[in-house]
Short mmCIF file of C-alpha atoms (C1' of nucleotides) in Angstrom, two decimals:
data_model
loop_
_atom_site.label_atom_id
_atom_site.label_comp_id
_atom_site.label_asym_id
_atom_site.label_seq_id
_atom_site.Cartn_x
_atom_site.Cartn_y
_atom_site.Cartn_z
CA MET A 1 3.93 -30.20 16.60
CA SER A 2 7.30 -30.48 18.24
CA GLN A 3 9.12 -29.65 15.03
CA ARG A 4 7.66 -26.22 14.99
CA HIS A 5 8.62 -25.63 18.57
CA ILE A 6 12.15 -26.64 17.85
CA GLU A 7 12.12 -24.20 14.99
CA SER A 8 10.95 -21.53 17.39
CA GLN A 9 13.98 -22.02 19.58
CA ARG A 10 16.35 -20.39 17.16
CA LYS A 11 14.13 -17.36 17.01
CA ALA A 12 13.93 -16.90 20.77
CA SER A 13 16.91 -14.58 20.77
CA GLY A 14 18.26 -14.46 24.25
CA SER A 15 15.26 -16.12 25.78
CA GLY A 16 16.67 -18.61 28.17
CA ARG A 17 13.53 -20.53 28.92
CA GLY A 18 13.59 -23.92 27.37
CA LYS A 19 9.90 -24.33 26.78
CA ASP A 20 7.92 -22.01 24.60
CA GLY A 21 7.34 -19.53 27.38
CA ASP A 22 4.07 -18.29 28.67
CA GLY A 23 2.46 -18.05 25.28
CA ALA A 24 0.74 -14.79 26.01
CA GLU A 25 4.10 -13.19 26.61
CA ARG A 26 5.44 -14.67 23.43
CA HIS A 27 2.55 -13.21 21.52
CA GLU A 28 3.19 -9.88 23.12
CA ALA A 29 6.84 -10.14 22.12
CA ILE A 30 5.93 -10.98 18.54
CA TYR A 31 3.48 -8.14 18.44
CA ARG A 32 6.15 -5.76 19.61
CA SER A 33 8.66 -7.14 17.14
CA ILE A 34 6.39 -6.45 14.23
CA SER A 35 5.19 -3.17 15.63
CA ASP A 36 8.75 -1.97 16.19
CA ALA A 37 9.80 -3.08 12.75
CA ILE A 38 7.02 -0.98 11.27
CA ILE A 39 7.66 2.03 13.47
CA GLU A 40 11.38 1.89 12.78
CA HIS A 41 10.75 1.73 9.04
CA ARG A 42 12.38 -1.63 8.74
CA LEU A 43 9.10 -2.72 7.26
CA LYS A 44 8.09 -0.07 4.79
CA PRO A 45 4.54 0.99 4.00
CA GLY A 46 3.06 -1.28 1.40
CA ALA A 47 5.15 -4.25 2.44
CA ARG A 48 3.13 -7.42 2.38
CA LEU A 49 2.93 -9.50 5.52
CA ARG A 50 2.08 -13.05 4.63
CA GLU A 51 0.70 -15.08 7.47
CA ASP A 52 2.59 -18.23 6.57
CA ALA A 53 5.89 -16.42 6.38
CA LEU A 54 5.41 -14.69 9.72
CA ALA A 55 4.23 -17.91 11.31
CA GLU A 56 7.39 -19.65 10.19
CA VAL A 57 9.71 -16.84 11.20
CA PHE A 58 8.36 -16.65 14.73
CA GLY A 59 7.79 -20.36 15.12
CA VAL A 60 4.09 -20.18 15.92
CA SER A 61 1.11 -21.22 13.90
CA ARG A 62 -0.94 -18.91 11.73
CA THR A 63 -3.58 -18.64 14.41
CA GLY A 64 -1.42 -16.56 16.67
CA ILE A 65 -0.15 -14.47 13.79
CA ARG A 66 -3.69 -13.71 12.71
CA LYS A 67 -4.54 -12.44 16.16
CA ILE A 68 -1.54 -10.15 16.18
CA LEU A 69 -2.24 -8.94 12.67
CA GLN A 70 -5.77 -8.05 13.61
CA ARG A 71 -4.60 -6.12 16.59
CA LEU A 72 -2.17 -4.21 14.41
CA ALA A 73 -4.97 -3.59 11.95
CA LEU A 74 -7.14 -2.08 14.65
CA GLU A 75 -4.31 0.27 15.47
CA GLN A 76 -4.09 1.03 11.78
CA LEU A 77 -0.47 0.02 11.47
CA VAL A 78 -1.32 -2.69 8.99
CA THR A 79 -4.13 -2.87 6.47
CA LEU A 80 -6.13 -6.06 6.13
CA THR A 81 -7.67 -6.42 2.70
CA PRO A 82 -10.32 -9.14 2.68
CA ARG A 83 -8.73 -11.91 0.74
CA ARG A 84 -5.40 -10.39 -0.06
CA GLY A 85 -3.81 -10.56 3.32
CA ALA A 86 -2.04 -7.96 5.41
CA SER A 87 0.32 -5.20 4.43
CA VAL A 88 1.90 -2.28 6.20
CA THR A 89 -0.51 0.62 6.02
CA ARG A 90 0.27 3.34 3.55
CA PRO A 91 -1.31 6.43 5.08
CA THR A 92 -3.12 8.82 2.78
CA ALA A 93 -2.58 12.53 2.89
CA ASP A 94 -5.97 12.96 4.54
CA GLU A 95 -5.07 10.52 7.26
CA ALA A 96 -1.81 12.32 7.80
CA LYS A 97 -3.64 15.58 8.31
CA ASP A 98 -6.13 13.96 10.67
CA VAL A 99 -3.39 12.41 12.75
CA PHE A 100 -1.46 15.61 13.15
CA ASP A 101 -4.58 17.61 13.87
CA ALA A 102 -5.47 15.10 16.52
CA ARG A 103 -2.02 15.25 18.02
CA GLN A 104 -2.19 19.02 18.00
CA MET A 105 -5.41 18.96 19.95
CA VAL A 106 -4.62 16.22 22.42
CA GLU A 107 -0.93 16.66 23.10
CA CYS A 108 -1.21 20.42 23.49
CA GLY A 109 -4.28 20.02 25.63
CA LEU A 110 -2.42 17.64 27.88
CA MET A 111 0.54 19.92 28.55
CA PRO A 112 -0.99 22.02 31.34
CA GLU A 113 -1.90 18.93 33.31
CA VAL A 114 1.54 17.43 32.69
CA ALA A 115 3.20 20.61 33.88
CA ARG A 116 1.10 20.42 37.01
CA ARG A 117 1.91 16.82 37.80
CA ILE A 118 5.49 16.41 36.66
CA THR A 119 8.03 15.38 39.28
CA ASP A 120 11.79 15.65 39.41
CA ASP A 121 12.09 11.97 38.64
CA ASP A 122 9.94 12.41 35.59
CA VAL A 123 12.10 15.28 34.42
CA ARG A 124 15.19 13.15 34.83
CA GLU A 125 13.64 10.33 32.87
CA LEU A 126 12.54 12.62 30.07
CA ARG A 127 15.92 14.27 29.81
CA ASP A 128 17.48 10.86 29.59
CA MET A 129 15.14 9.88 26.79
CA ALA A 130 15.85 13.10 24.96
CA ARG A 131 19.57 12.56 25.37
CA ARG A 132 19.41 9.04 24.01
CA GLU A 133 17.38 10.29 21.10
CA ARG A 134 19.96 12.94 20.31
CA GLU A 135 22.74 10.39 20.51
CA ALA A 136 20.92 8.02 18.17
CA LEU A 137 20.34 10.87 15.79
CA ARG A 138 23.98 11.85 15.86
CA ALA A 139 25.05 8.25 15.39
CA GLY A 140 22.90 8.06 12.30
CA GLU A 141 20.63 5.42 13.76
CA GLN A 142 17.44 6.68 12.28
CA SER A 143 15.42 3.65 13.30
CA THR A 144 16.28 4.05 16.94
CA ALA A 145 15.76 7.79 16.86
CA ILE A 146 12.32 7.45 15.37
CA LYS A 147 11.26 4.96 17.99
CA LEU A 148 12.69 7.03 20.83
CA SER A 149 10.96 10.13 19.59
CA ALA A 150 7.61 8.37 19.57
CA ALA A 151 8.34 6.93 22.98
CA PHE A 152 9.11 10.40 24.30
CA HIS A 153 5.80 11.82 23.17
CA GLU A 154 3.95 8.82 24.52
CA ARG A 155 5.69 8.99 27.89
CA LEU A 156 4.86 12.66 28.08
CA ALA A 157 1.20 11.88 27.57
CA GLN A 158 1.33 9.24 30.25
CA LEU A 159 2.49 11.81 32.73
CA SER A 160 -0.87 13.51 32.42
CA GLY A 161 -2.30 10.64 34.42
CA ASN A 162 -5.00 9.99 31.85
CA ALA A 163 -4.40 6.47 30.62
CA THR A 164 -7.04 6.67 27.94
CA LEU A 165 -5.58 9.75 26.31
CA ALA A 166 -2.06 8.44 26.77
CA GLU A 167 -2.91 5.31 24.88
CA PHE A 168 -4.50 7.37 22.15
CA VAL A 169 -1.40 9.51 21.86
CA GLY A 170 0.67 6.36 21.65
CA ARG A 171 -1.28 5.20 18.67
CA LEU A 172 -1.09 8.57 17.03
CA CYS A 173 2.66 8.52 17.44
CA SER A 174 2.88 5.10 15.85
CA ARG A 175 0.85 6.28 12.92
CA SER A 176 2.96 9.42 12.72
CA SER A 177 5.96 7.21 12.31
CA LEU A 178 4.31 5.59 9.33
CA ILE A 179 3.46 8.97 7.93
CA LEU A 180 7.06 10.05 8.22
CA ALA A 181 8.06 6.92 6.35
CA VAL A 182 5.85 7.88 3.43
CA TYR A 183 5.97 11.66 3.33
CA GLY A 184 9.07 12.52 5.32
CA ASN A 185 12.22 13.76 3.71
CA ALA A 186 15.15 11.49 4.24
CA GLY A 187 17.54 13.91 5.89
CA HIS A 188 14.90 15.76 7.83
CA LEU A 189 13.84 13.58 10.69
CA GLY A 190 10.75 14.09 12.76
CA CYS A 191 11.73 15.90 15.91
CA GLU A 192 14.40 18.54 15.72
CA SER A 193 17.50 18.50 17.83
CA HIS A 194 16.65 20.04 21.18
CA ASP A 195 12.99 20.73 20.79
CA HIS A 196 12.33 18.04 23.32
CA ASP A 197 14.80 19.49 25.78
CA ASP A 198 13.26 22.91 25.51
CA LEU A 199 9.86 21.38 26.13
CA ILE A 200 11.10 19.66 29.25
CA GLY A 201 12.36 23.00 30.46
CA TYR A 202 8.94 24.62 30.23
CA LEU A 203 7.33 21.67 31.94
CA GLU A 204 9.89 21.65 34.72
CA ALA A 205 9.15 25.31 35.30
CA GLY A 206 5.48 24.44 35.61
CA ASN A 207 4.61 26.65 32.69
CA GLY A 208 1.89 24.60 31.04
CA GLU A 209 0.83 27.37 28.70
CA ARG A 210 4.29 27.87 27.26
CA ALA A 211 4.71 24.12 26.99
CA ALA A 212 1.43 23.78 25.12
CA ALA A 213 2.33 26.56 22.73
CA PHE A 214 5.74 25.07 22.16
CA MET A 215 4.31 21.63 21.58
CA GLY A 216 1.96 23.18 19.06
CA ARG A 217 4.83 24.73 17.15
CA HIS A 218 6.83 21.55 17.47
CA LEU A 219 4.11 19.46 15.87
CA LYS A 220 3.39 22.06 13.24
CA ALA A 221 7.07 22.05 12.36
CA ILE A 222 7.06 18.31 11.89
CA GLU A 223 3.94 18.46 9.81
CA ALA A 224 5.33 21.27 7.72
CA SER A 225 8.47 19.28 7.02
CA LEU A 226 6.43 16.62 5.29
CA SER A 227 6.20 16.66 1.55
CA ILE A 228 2.63 15.69 1.08
CA ILE A 229 2.75 15.33 -2.63
CA GLU A 230 1.04 12.12 -3.33
CA GLU A 231 -0.39 10.42 -6.41
CA THR A 232 0.53 11.02 -10.05
CA GLU A 233 3.57 8.82 -9.79
CA GLU A 234 5.22 6.83 -12.50
CA ALA A 235 5.25 3.15 -13.25
CA PRO A 236 8.01 2.03 -10.86
CA ASP A 237 6.04 3.57 -8.02
CA LEU A 238 2.96 1.69 -9.06
CA HIS A 239 5.12 -1.34 -8.68
CA SER A 240 5.80 -0.63 -5.05
CA ILE A 241 2.37 0.78 -4.31
CA PHE A 242 0.63 -2.40 -5.20
CA GLY A 243 2.98 -4.36 -3.07
CA ARG A 244 4.66 -6.57 -5.58
CA MET B 1 -20.32 -28.36 8.71
CA SER B 2 -23.76 -28.10 7.18
CA GLN B 3 -25.48 -28.87 10.46
CA ARG B 4 -24.11 -25.74 12.02
CA HIS B 5 -25.19 -23.67 9.10
CA ILE B 6 -28.67 -25.01 9.38
CA GLU B 7 -28.61 -24.07 13.02
CA SER B 8 -27.57 -20.59 12.01
CA GLN B 9 -30.69 -20.17 9.98
CA ARG B 10 -32.94 -19.82 12.97
CA LYS B 11 -30.74 -17.10 14.35
CA ALA B 12 -30.63 -15.06 11.16
CA SER B 13 -33.63 -13.03 12.22
CA GLY B 14 -35.10 -11.52 9.13
CA SER B 15 -32.11 -12.29 7.01
CA GLY B 16 -33.48 -13.49 3.74
CA ARG B 17 -30.32 -14.78 2.19
CA GLY B 18 -30.30 -18.53 2.08
CA LYS B 19 -26.59 -19.10 2.33
CA ASP B 20 -24.51 -17.91 5.19
CA GLY B 21 -23.96 -14.53 3.64
CA ASP B 22 -20.66 -12.92 2.94
CA GLY B 23 -19.08 -14.09 6.14
CA ALA B 24 -17.33 -10.84 6.80
CA GLU B 25 -20.69 -9.13 6.88
CA ARG B 26 -22.02 -11.74 9.22
CA HIS B 27 -19.13 -11.18 11.56
CA GLU B 28 -19.75 -7.49 11.41
CA ALA B 29 -23.37 -8.11 12.25
CA ILE B 30 -22.48 -10.31 15.19
CA TYR B 31 -20.00 -7.74 16.40
CA ARG B 32 -22.65 -5.08 16.29
CA SER B 33 -25.15 -7.32 18.02
CA ILE B 34 -22.88 -7.86 20.97
CA SER B 35 -21.66 -4.30 20.97
CA ASP B 36 -25.20 -2.96 20.95
CA ALA B 37 -26.25 -5.33 23.68
CA ILE B 38 -23.47 -4.00 25.86
CA ILE B 39 -24.09 -0.36 25.05
CA GLU B 40 -27.81 -0.75 25.64
CA HIS B 41 -27.14 -2.38 28.99
CA ARG B 42 -28.79 -5.59 27.97
CA LEU B 43 -25.50 -7.18 28.86
CA LYS B 44 -24.48 -5.72 32.18
CA PRO B 45 -20.93 -5.07 33.29
CA GLY B 46 -19.42 -8.18 34.74
CA ALA B 47 -21.53 -10.50 32.64
CA ARG B 48 -19.53 -13.43 31.43
CA LEU B 49 -19.37 -14.11 27.72
CA ARG B 50 -18.52 -17.72 27.11
CA GLU B 51 -17.20 -18.49 23.68
CA ASP B 52 -19.14 -21.71 23.29
CA ALA B 53 -22.41 -20.09 24.21
CA LEU B 54 -21.92 -17.19 21.82
CA ALA B 55 -20.81 -19.53 19.06
CA GLU B 56 -23.94 -21.55 19.42
CA VAL B 57 -26.24 -18.55 19.63
CA PHE B 58 -24.89 -16.99 16.47
CA GLY B 59 -24.37 -20.24 14.60
CA VAL B 60 -20.69 -19.77 13.91
CA SER B 61 -17.70 -21.52 15.31
CA ARG B 62 -15.65 -20.31 18.22
CA THR B 63 -12.99 -19.00 15.88
CA GLY B 64 -15.15 -16.19 14.64
CA ILE B 65 -16.39 -15.41 18.12
CA ARG B 66 -12.86 -15.15 19.41
CA LYS B 67 -12.00 -12.64 16.73
CA ILE B 68 -14.98 -10.52 17.65
CA LEU B 69 -14.26 -10.79 21.34
CA GLN B 70 -10.73 -9.61 20.83
CA ARG B 71 -11.91 -6.64 18.85
CA LEU B 72 -14.31 -5.76 21.63
CA ALA B 73 -11.50 -6.18 24.13
CA LEU B 74 -9.33 -3.73 22.22
CA GLU B 75 -12.14 -1.23 22.40
CA GLN B 76 -12.34 -1.98 26.10
CA LEU B 77 -15.96 -3.00 26.00
CA VAL B 78 -15.11 -6.48 27.21
CA THR B 79 -12.30 -7.64 29.43
CA LEU B 80 -10.31 -10.70 28.45
CA THR B 81 -8.75 -12.37 31.45
CA PRO B 82 -6.08 -14.89 30.45
CA ARG B 83 -7.66 -18.19 31.15
CA ARG B 84 -11.00 -17.10 32.46
CA GLY B 85 -12.60 -15.94 29.27
CA ALA B 86 -14.40 -12.75 28.39
CA SER B 87 -16.73 -10.58 30.42
CA VAL B 88 -18.32 -7.21 29.96
CA THR B 89 -15.90 -4.61 31.26
CA ARG B 90 -16.65 -3.06 34.60
CA PRO B 91 -15.07 0.38 34.42
CA THR B 92 -13.26 1.64 37.49
CA ALA B 93 -13.79 5.11 38.87
CA ASP B 94 -10.41 6.15 37.51
CA GLU B 95 -11.32 4.99 34.06
CA ALA B 96 -14.58 6.85 34.27
CA LYS B 97 -12.75 10.05 35.10
CA ASP B 98 -10.26 9.49 32.29
CA VAL B 99 -12.99 8.89 29.77
CA PHE B 100 -14.92 11.99 30.68
CA ASP B 101 -11.81 14.13 30.81
CA ALA B 102 -10.91 12.85 27.36
CA ARG B 103 -14.38 13.58 26.06
CA GLN B 104 -14.20 17.04 27.57
CA MET B 105 -10.98 17.76 25.76
CA VAL B 106 -11.78 16.21 22.41
CA GLU B 107 -15.46 16.90 21.97
CA CYS B 108 -15.18 20.50 23.08
CA GLY B 109 -12.12 20.98 20.95
CA LEU B 110 -13.98 19.69 17.96
CA MET B 111 -16.93 22.05 18.24
CA PRO B 112 -15.40 25.07 16.49
CA GLU B 113 -14.50 23.01 13.46
CA VAL B 114 -17.92 21.38 13.44
CA ALA B 115 -19.59 24.78 13.61
CA ARG B 116 -17.50 25.84 10.64
CA ARG B 117 -18.32 22.84 8.51
CA ILE B 118 -21.89 22.00 9.41
CA THR B 119 -24.44 22.07 6.60
CA ASP B 120 -28.20 22.40 6.61
CA ASP B 121 -28.53 18.71 5.86
CA ASP B 122 -26.36 17.91 8.84
CA VAL B 123 -28.51 20.10 11.05
CA ARG B 124 -31.62 18.31 9.84
CA GLU B 125 -30.06 14.94 10.53
CA LEU B 126 -28.93 15.94 14.00
CA ARG B 127 -32.33 17.38 14.88
CA ASP B 128 -33.91 14.15 13.77
CA MET B 129 -31.56 12.15 15.94
CA ALA B 130 -32.24 14.40 18.91
CA ARG B 131 -35.98 14.08 18.34
CA ARG B 132 -35.83 10.31 18.19
CA GLU B 133 -33.77 10.29 21.35
CA ARG B 134 -36.33 12.45 23.14
CA GLU B 135 -39.12 10.16 21.97
CA ALA B 136 -37.31 7.08 23.18
CA LEU B 137 -36.70 8.75 26.49
CA ARG B 138 -40.34 9.71 26.83
CA ALA B 139 -41.43 6.20 25.86
CA GLY B 140 -39.27 4.83 28.62
CA GLU B 141 -37.04 2.95 26.22
CA GLN B 142 -33.81 3.51 28.06
CA SER B 143 -31.82 1.13 25.90
CA THR B 144 -32.71 2.93 22.72
CA ALA B 145 -32.16 6.33 24.28
CA ILE B 146 -28.70 5.43 25.48
CA LYS B 147 -27.66 4.17 22.08
CA LEU B 148 -29.11 7.19 20.31
CA SER B 149 -27.35 9.55 22.64
CA ALA B 150 -24.01 7.91 21.96
CA ALA B 151 -24.76 7.94 18.25
CA PHE B 152 -25.51 11.65 18.43
CA HIS B 153 -22.19 12.49 19.99
CA GLU B 154 -20.36 10.27 17.56
CA ARG B 155 -22.09 11.77 14.55
CA LEU B 156 -21.25 15.20 15.82
CA ALA B 157 -17.60 14.28 15.97
CA GLN B 158 -17.75 12.90 12.46
CA LEU B 159 -18.91 16.26 11.20
CA SER B 160 -15.53 17.69 12.15
CA GLY B 161 -14.11 15.86 9.17
CA ASN B 162 -11.41 14.24 11.27
CA ALA B 163 -12.02 10.52 11.00
CA THR B 164 -9.38 9.63 13.55
CA LEU B 165 -10.83 11.82 16.27
CA ALA B 166 -14.35 10.80 15.33
CA GLU B 167 -13.50 7.17 15.82
CA PHE B 168 -11.92 7.98 19.14
CA VAL B 169 -15.01 9.83 20.26
CA GLY B 170 -17.09 6.86 19.20
CA ARG B 171 -15.12 4.60 21.48
CA LEU B 172 -15.31 7.06 24.32
CA CYS B 173 -19.07 7.18 23.93
CA SER B 174 -19.29 3.40 24.04
CA ARG B 175 -17.26 3.33 27.19
CA SER B 176 -19.36 6.14 28.62
CA SER B 177 -22.36 3.97 28.13
CA LEU B 178 -20.68 1.30 30.18
CA ILE B 179 -19.83 3.82 32.85
CA LEU B 180 -23.44 4.95 33.02
CA ALA B 181 -24.44 1.33 33.52
CA VAL B 182 -22.23 1.07 36.57
CA TYR B 183 -22.33 4.49 38.14
CA GLY B 184 -25.44 6.08 36.68
CA ASN B 185 -28.58 6.61 38.67
CA ALA B 186 -31.50 4.74 37.29
CA GLY B 187 -33.88 7.62 36.76
CA HIS B 188 -31.25 10.08 35.68
CA LEU B 189 -30.22 9.21 32.19
CA GLY B 190 -27.12 10.48 30.48
CA CYS B 191 -28.10 13.37 28.29
CA GLU B 192 -30.71 15.77 29.49
CA SER B 193 -33.85 16.58 27.58
CA HIS B 194 -33.02 19.30 25.10
CA ASP B 195 -29.35 19.77 25.70
CA HIS B 196 -28.71 18.28 22.32
CA ASP B 197 -31.20 20.59 20.64
CA ASP B 198 -29.65 23.63 22.23
CA LEU B 199 -26.26 22.46 21.06
CA ILE B 200 -27.50 22.11 17.50
CA GLY B 201 -28.75 25.66 17.72
CA TYR B 202 -25.34 27.03 18.56
CA LEU B 203 -23.72 25.00 15.82
CA GLU B 204 -26.28 26.06 13.27
CA ALA B 205 -25.54 29.67 14.18
CA GLY B 206 -21.88 28.98 13.52
CA ASN B 207 -21.00 29.85 17.07
CA GLY B 208 -18.29 27.34 17.79
CA GLU B 209 -17.22 28.95 21.04
CA ARG B 210 -20.67 28.84 22.56
CA ALA B 211 -21.10 25.30 21.34
CA ALA B 212 -17.81 24.23 22.91
CA ALA B 213 -18.68 25.85 26.21
CA PHE B 214 -22.11 24.27 26.15
CA MET B 215 -20.68 20.87 25.32
CA GLY B 216 -18.33 21.30 28.24
CA ARG B 217 -21.18 21.98 30.63
CA HIS B 218 -23.21 19.18 29.07
CA LEU B 219 -20.48 16.62 29.71
CA LYS B 220 -19.75 17.97 33.15
CA ALA B 221 -23.43 17.63 33.97
CA ILE B 222 -23.44 14.00 32.91
CA GLU B 223 -20.31 13.29 34.87
CA ALA B 224 -21.68 15.06 37.92
CA SER B 225 -24.83 12.97 37.77
CA LEU B 226 -22.77 9.84 38.30
CA SER B 227 -22.54 8.41 41.75
CA ILE B 228 -18.96 7.36 41.78
CA ILE B 229 -19.05 5.70 45.13
CA GLU B 230 -17.37 2.44 44.61
CA GLU B 231 -15.87 -0.22 46.85
CA THR B 232 -16.55 -0.75 50.56
CA GLU B 233 -19.71 -2.57 49.76
CA GLU B 234 -21.23 -5.48 51.58
CA ALA B 235 -21.17 -9.14 50.77
CA PRO B 236 -23.94 -9.25 48.18
CA ASP B 237 -22.10 -6.61 46.21
CA LEU B 238 -18.92 -8.59 46.39
CA HIS B 239 -20.98 -11.32 44.87
CA SER B 240 -21.83 -9.25 41.82
CA ILE B 241 -18.47 -7.52 41.64
CA PHE B 242 -16.63 -10.73 41.18
CA GLY B 243 -18.92 -11.75 38.43
CA ARG B 244 -20.64 -14.73 39.86
"C1'" DC C 1 -14.54 -29.96 62.00
"C1'" DT C 2 -11.16 -27.99 59.16
"C1'" DG C 3 -7.38 -27.83 55.98
"C1'" DG C 4 -5.01 -29.75 52.23
"C1'" DA C 5 -4.17 -32.59 48.33
"C1'" DG C 6 -5.69 -35.03 44.39
"C1'" DA C 7 -8.81 -35.90 40.72
"C1'" DT C 8 -12.16 -34.32 37.63
"C1'" DG C 9 -14.59 -31.28 34.74
"C1'" DA C 10 -15.05 -27.17 32.22
"C1'" DT C 11 -13.13 -23.64 29.30
"C1'" DT C 12 -9.73 -21.37 26.97
"C1'" DG C 13 -5.51 -21.47 23.84
"C1'" DT C 14 -3.22 -23.53 19.90
"C1'" DA C 15 -2.56 -26.10 15.84
"C1'" DT C 16 -4.10 -28.20 11.79
"C1'" DA C 17 -7.13 -29.40 7.93
"C1'" DC C 18 -10.18 -28.02 4.41
"C1'" DG C 19 -12.72 -24.88 1.27
"C1'" DC C 20 -13.02 -20.72 -1.36
"C1'" DC C 21 -11.70 -16.82 -3.94
"C1'" DA C 22 -8.55 -13.95 -6.50
"C1'" DG C 23 -4.85 -13.43 -9.49
"C1'" DG C 24 -1.72 -15.42 -12.94
"C1'" DC C 25 -0.97 -17.99 -17.07
"C1'" DG C 26 -1.59 -20.48 -21.12
"C1'" DG C 27 -4.23 -21.74 -25.06
"C1'" DG C 28 -7.63 -20.90 -28.42
"C1'" DC C 29 -10.19 -18.02 -31.38
"C1'" DA C 30 -11.17 -13.86 -34.01
"C1'" DT D 1 -1.20 -10.80 -33.66
"C1'" DG D 2 -4.10 -9.44 -30.04
"C1'" DC D 3 -7.74 -10.41 -26.96
"C1'" DC D 4 -10.54 -13.30 -24.17
"C1'" DC D 5 -11.74 -17.30 -21.59
"C1'" DG D 6 -10.80 -21.16 -18.83
"C1'" DC D 7 -7.70 -23.65 -15.57
"C1'" DC D 8 -4.52 -23.63 -11.85
"C1'" DT D 9 -2.15 -22.31 -7.94
"C1'" DG D 10 -1.28 -19.58 -3.82
"C1'" DG D 11 -3.00 -17.68 0.14
"C1'" DC D 12 -6.68 -16.43 3.26
"C1'" DG D 13 -11.11 -17.68 6.07
"C1'" DT D 14 -13.40 -20.99 8.85
"C1'" DA D 15 -14.14 -25.01 11.46
"C1'" DT D 16 -12.68 -28.64 14.20
"C1'" DA D 17 -9.69 -31.34 17.05
"C1'" DC D 18 -6.41 -31.48 20.71
"C1'" DA D 19 -3.84 -30.01 24.68
"C1'" DA D 20 -3.09 -27.37 28.68
"C1'" DT D 21 -4.69 -25.05 32.63
"C1'" DC D 22 -7.51 -23.53 36.23
"C1'" DA D 23 -11.47 -24.03 39.35
"C1'" DT D 24 -14.13 -26.93 41.99
"C1'" DC D 25 -15.39 -30.88 44.48
"C1'" DT D 26 -14.39 -34.58 47.25
"C1'" DC D 27 -12.02 -37.36 50.29
"C1'" DC D 28 -8.78 -38.15 53.77
"C1'" DA D 29 -5.98 -36.97 57.59
"C1'" DG D 30 -4.99 -34.30 61.55
#
DNA sequence: CTGGAGATGATTGTATACGCCAGGCGGGCA
DNA sequence: TGCCCGCCTGGCGTATACAATCATCTCCAG
C-alpha cells in the first residue's frame, strides 16, 4: 500500500502536502490533467488509455482511474469500448456537425442575455483572456491557445447566469477541441486573431443582437475551416485509427 | 460469489436467462430501473440511496452500484455528497429556472429542423405516444404519464437529427421531472391534455415557426404552473428538506 | 440540566485479488 | 505454402476486504 503512495509523491508536482491529499481533490486534479491533455492535443484522438498505465503514472489504483475514465466517457472525451479499454474519442464528421450546430444554437442564443448582464469586471476579465490567447498564439503555443479559446467561450456562457447551459457549452467546447484535432488544419487554429475582442466590444456596448450575429459568423468560420474529409485513407492511417 | 448470484435470481423479474446475463446489460437495466423510479417520482427528491441496500436489492456488488450512482450524479438526478452517500437530487429554484430556460432555447430552436425532417412514420409514432400519455393521465397513472411526457419531448428532439442536442434535451426532461416532483402541484400535471397533439399538427404541416412558438408557450405554461415558493418553511419541512 | 469530549457504529472510499474475454501467435493439416 | 484451429497472454470487469471518516450516543463534569 505504502509503496504506491510513495510512488505518488514524485507525481505530485508542486503539491506540498505530505500525505496523499484529500483524495477527492486528487481525483479532480487527475481528471483535469487528463482532460487538459486531451483538449490541448497532447493526447491525440485514438490514443489508448490503459488503466494500469494511468494508475501507475498518477500513483493511485485502477479504481480511481476507472471512475475518472467513466466521467470522461460521459463527456464524450474518451470512448470506452467494452473489453478493449479506453481511448481518446475520435469524433465522426456527423458528430462534428452536431456539435457545431449545437454551439451555433446555444452560444448565439445566450448572447443577448450575456450582453444584458455583463459588467465592467467581466469585460476586463474577458479582455485579459483574449489577450493571453493572442499571446499564446503568437508565441506558437498551440496547446495553450486551444485551451484558452475553449475557456473563453465557456466563461462567456457562464456570464449568462444559466449554469446548466454554461456547463453544456463547456462540454461542447471540449468536444470542439477534439474535432479540431482531427479535422483542423495545422496552421489554421480555431479562433481567429481578434474575433474574440470584437465580440467583447459588442457585448460591452450591450448590443446582444450584433454579438449573436457575430458569434454565429465566428462559429461558422471555425466550422468552415475544418477539412471534413474522412474515411478512404491508406494503410498507415488504419494503423493509427485502430490505435496500435 | 455464487450465493450472491443466486440472490440475484429472485430480483430478475421476468428475466429468463439463467446466468447473470451480459453484465453490461444488467447494469444498464439497473441504471434504468433507478432512473425510472426517480423520474416517475417513486423515489422522491431527498430520498437517500444507500449503496449496500441497492447492491442487495439488485443482487450485484457495491462496485456496480457505485458506477451507476456516479452516472446518475453526472446527469444530476442524484446528488453525491462526499462522505454521506447518494440521495435523489432536490433541485433548487434557480436550477429549475435554468432548466426551463434551457429547454425554451433548445427545444424551440429545434422545432424548425424537426418540422423539416419529420416523416409520416414519425408523426404516427408521436401521435401514439401522445395517445398513450393521455390514456395514462385519464387512468390516473401519474407515474406513467410523467415518463411518457418526458419521452415525448426527448423523441421530438431526436427527430431533429442532432444527437448531441437530443441527448441534452433528454437530460433536461429528466431534471424537469424532478422539478415537477418538488414544485409541481399535485393535480396539475406537467403537460396539458392535447398540447402535444396540437404540436404534432403544426409539425406535420411543416410549420416550424408555429411549432416553435407553440412549444414556447407549452413550456412557459408548465413553468408557470410550478409553485416555486421555497424556503421559509416550518420545522416539519426542515425535517424533510434535510433528508431525514 | 447542559455542554463537551470520547467511544462506537455505520457508511463510504480505496485497494487488491480473481475471472473472463479478446487478440496474438504458433503449429498442424490440407 | 497457405489457411485454420487451438493455446496463451494481456487487460478489463467484478467482487471483496480493509481503512478512514463522520455521525451519534453516552457519560462525565461544570
